[in-house]
Coordinates of C-alpha atoms in Angstrom, one line a residue:
M1 CA 0.0 0.0 0.0
T2 CA 1.4 3.4 -1.0
I3 CA 1.6 6.4 1.4
A4 CA -1.2 8.1 -0.5
E5 CA -3.4 4.9 -0.2
K6 CA -2.7 4.8 3.6
Q7 CA -3.6 8.4 3.9
Q8 CA -6.8 7.9 1.9
Q9 CA -7.7 4.9 4.1
L10 CA -7.2 7.0 7.3
I11 CA -9.3 9.9 5.9
E12 CA -12.1 7.4 5.0
E13 CA -11.9 5.7 8.5
L14 CA -12.1 9.1 10.2
S15 CA -15.0 10.2 8.0
L16 CA -17.1 7.3 9.4
F17 CA -17.4 9.3 12.6
Q18 CA -20.0 12.0 12.4
D19 CA -18.9 13.6 15.7
W20 CA -15.4 15.1 16.2
T21 CA -15.2 13.7 19.7
E22 CA -15.6 10.2 18.2
R23 CA -12.8 11.0 15.7
Y24 CA -10.5 12.0 18.6
E25 CA -11.4 8.7 20.4
Y26 CA -10.3 6.9 17.3
V27 CA -7.0 8.9 17.1
I28 CA -6.4 8.2 20.9
G29 CA -6.9 4.5 20.1
L30 CA -4.3 4.7 17.4
G31 CA -1.8 6.1 20.0
K32 CA -2.6 3.3 22.4
H33 CA -1.6 0.8 19.7
L34 CA 1.8 2.4 18.9
A35 CA 4.7 0.0 19.4
P36 CA 6.3 0.8 22.8
M37 CA 9.2 3.1 22.5
D38 CA 12.5 2.3 24.2
E39 CA 12.6 4.3 27.4
A40 CA 16.3 5.2 26.7
A41 CA 15.2 6.8 23.4
K42 CA 12.9 9.3 25.4
N43 CA 15.7 11.8 25.7
P44 CA 16.2 15.4 24.6
D45 CA 17.7 14.4 21.2
H46 CA 14.4 12.7 20.3
L47 CA 12.1 15.4 21.7
I48 CA 10.1 17.3 19.1
K49 CA 10.7 20.9 20.1
G50 CA 7.8 23.4 20.0
C51 CA 5.1 20.9 21.0
Q52 CA 2.8 21.8 23.9
S53 CA 3.2 18.2 25.2
Q54 CA 6.3 16.1 25.3
V55 CA 6.6 14.1 22.0
W56 CA 9.5 11.8 21.3
L57 CA 10.3 10.5 17.8
D58 CA 13.0 8.0 16.9
A59 CA 13.7 6.4 13.6
K60 CA 15.9 3.5 12.4
S61 CA 16.7 2.4 8.9
E62 CA 15.9 -1.3 8.3
D63 CA 16.4 -2.9 4.8
G64 CA 16.3 0.5 3.1
K65 CA 13.1 1.5 4.9
V66 CA 12.5 3.9 7.7
R67 CA 11.0 2.6 10.9
Y68 CA 9.5 5.1 13.3
F69 CA 9.1 4.9 17.1
A70 CA 7.1 7.6 18.9
D71 CA 5.6 8.4 22.3
S72 CA 4.0 11.3 24.1
D73 CA 2.9 12.2 27.6
S74 CA -0.4 13.3 26.2
L75 CA -3.0 10.8 24.8
I76 CA -4.2 13.0 22.0
T77 CA -0.7 14.0 21.0
K78 CA 0.4 10.4 21.0
G79 CA -2.6 9.6 18.8
M80 CA -1.6 12.4 16.4
I81 CA 1.9 11.2 16.0
A82 CA 0.5 7.7 15.6
L83 CA -1.4 9.0 12.5
F84 CA 1.9 9.9 10.9
V85 CA 3.6 6.7 12.0
K86 CA 0.7 4.7 10.5
V87 CA 1.2 6.5 7.2
L88 CA 5.0 6.8 7.0
D89 CA 6.4 3.8 8.8
D90 CA 8.1 1.1 6.8
E91 CA 8.5 3.3 3.7
T92 CA 11.7 4.3 1.9
P93 CA 13.3 7.7 2.7
D94 CA 12.5 8.9 -0.9
Q95 CA 8.8 8.0 -0.6
I96 CA 8.6 9.8 2.8
L97 CA 10.4 12.9 1.5
T98 CA 8.0 13.2 -1.5
A99 CA 4.8 12.4 0.5
D100 CA 2.1 15.1 0.6
M101 CA 1.4 15.6 4.3
S102 CA -1.6 17.9 3.7
F103 CA -3.8 14.8 4.1
I104 CA -4.0 15.8 7.8
D105 CA -6.1 18.8 6.8
Q106 CA -8.6 16.5 5.1
T107 CA -9.2 14.6 8.3
G108 CA -10.9 17.6 9.9
L109 CA -9.0 17.2 13.1
K110 CA -7.1 20.5 13.0
E111 CA -10.3 22.5 13.3
H112 CA -11.0 21.2 16.8
L113 CA -7.4 21.6 18.1
A114 CA -6.0 24.5 20.0
P115 CA -3.6 26.5 17.7
T116 CA -0.5 25.2 19.6
R117 CA -1.6 21.6 19.0
A118 CA -2.5 22.2 15.4
N119 CA 1.0 23.6 15.0
A120 CA 2.4 20.5 16.6
L121 CA 1.1 18.4 13.6
N122 CA 3.2 20.5 11.3
L123 CA 6.3 20.0 13.6
M124 CA 5.7 16.2 13.7
A125 CA 5.4 15.9 9.9
T126 CA 8.6 18.0 9.5
Q127 CA 10.5 16.0 12.0
M128 CA 9.5 12.7 10.4
K129 CA 10.7 14.0 7.0
Q130 CA 14.0 15.2 8.5
R131 CA 14.6 11.8 10.0
A132 CA 14.0 10.2 6.5
L133 CA 16.3 12.8 4.9
A134 CA 19.1 11.7 7.2
F135 CA 18.7 8.1 6.0
A136 CA 18.3 9.2 2.3
S137 CA 21.6 11.0 2.4
T138 CA 23.4 7.8 3.7
Q139 CA 21.9 5.6 1.0
H140 CA 22.9 7.6 -2.1

């Protein structure tokens, strides 16, 4: 499944919920299903700066694909980073770098977030692309 197909699937899943609180419950559920992040990786180097909550993001390259590991001290923020992990995990650096991350706007989630949390979504997407860029430069 391509990144665009995963994004479309997420948009469709979220559109099943009429009520935005149900959408957030779904997103929080995604966060609860994130693979556990190694406690040692929850350090300042992996902290996404500028987020209202603490959000950690780590990435590893396995067989030419980027594997993401994330966690947060906030359920909703953990769910938000889980959206990006669901879409970008196990893809090549080049696929991640060319991915259109505006799909998050189509979910309707940003409209019900405080501006600082909505800004955090942009920071998360940027950080994930920066991690992929680091792996892309080592592969060429």
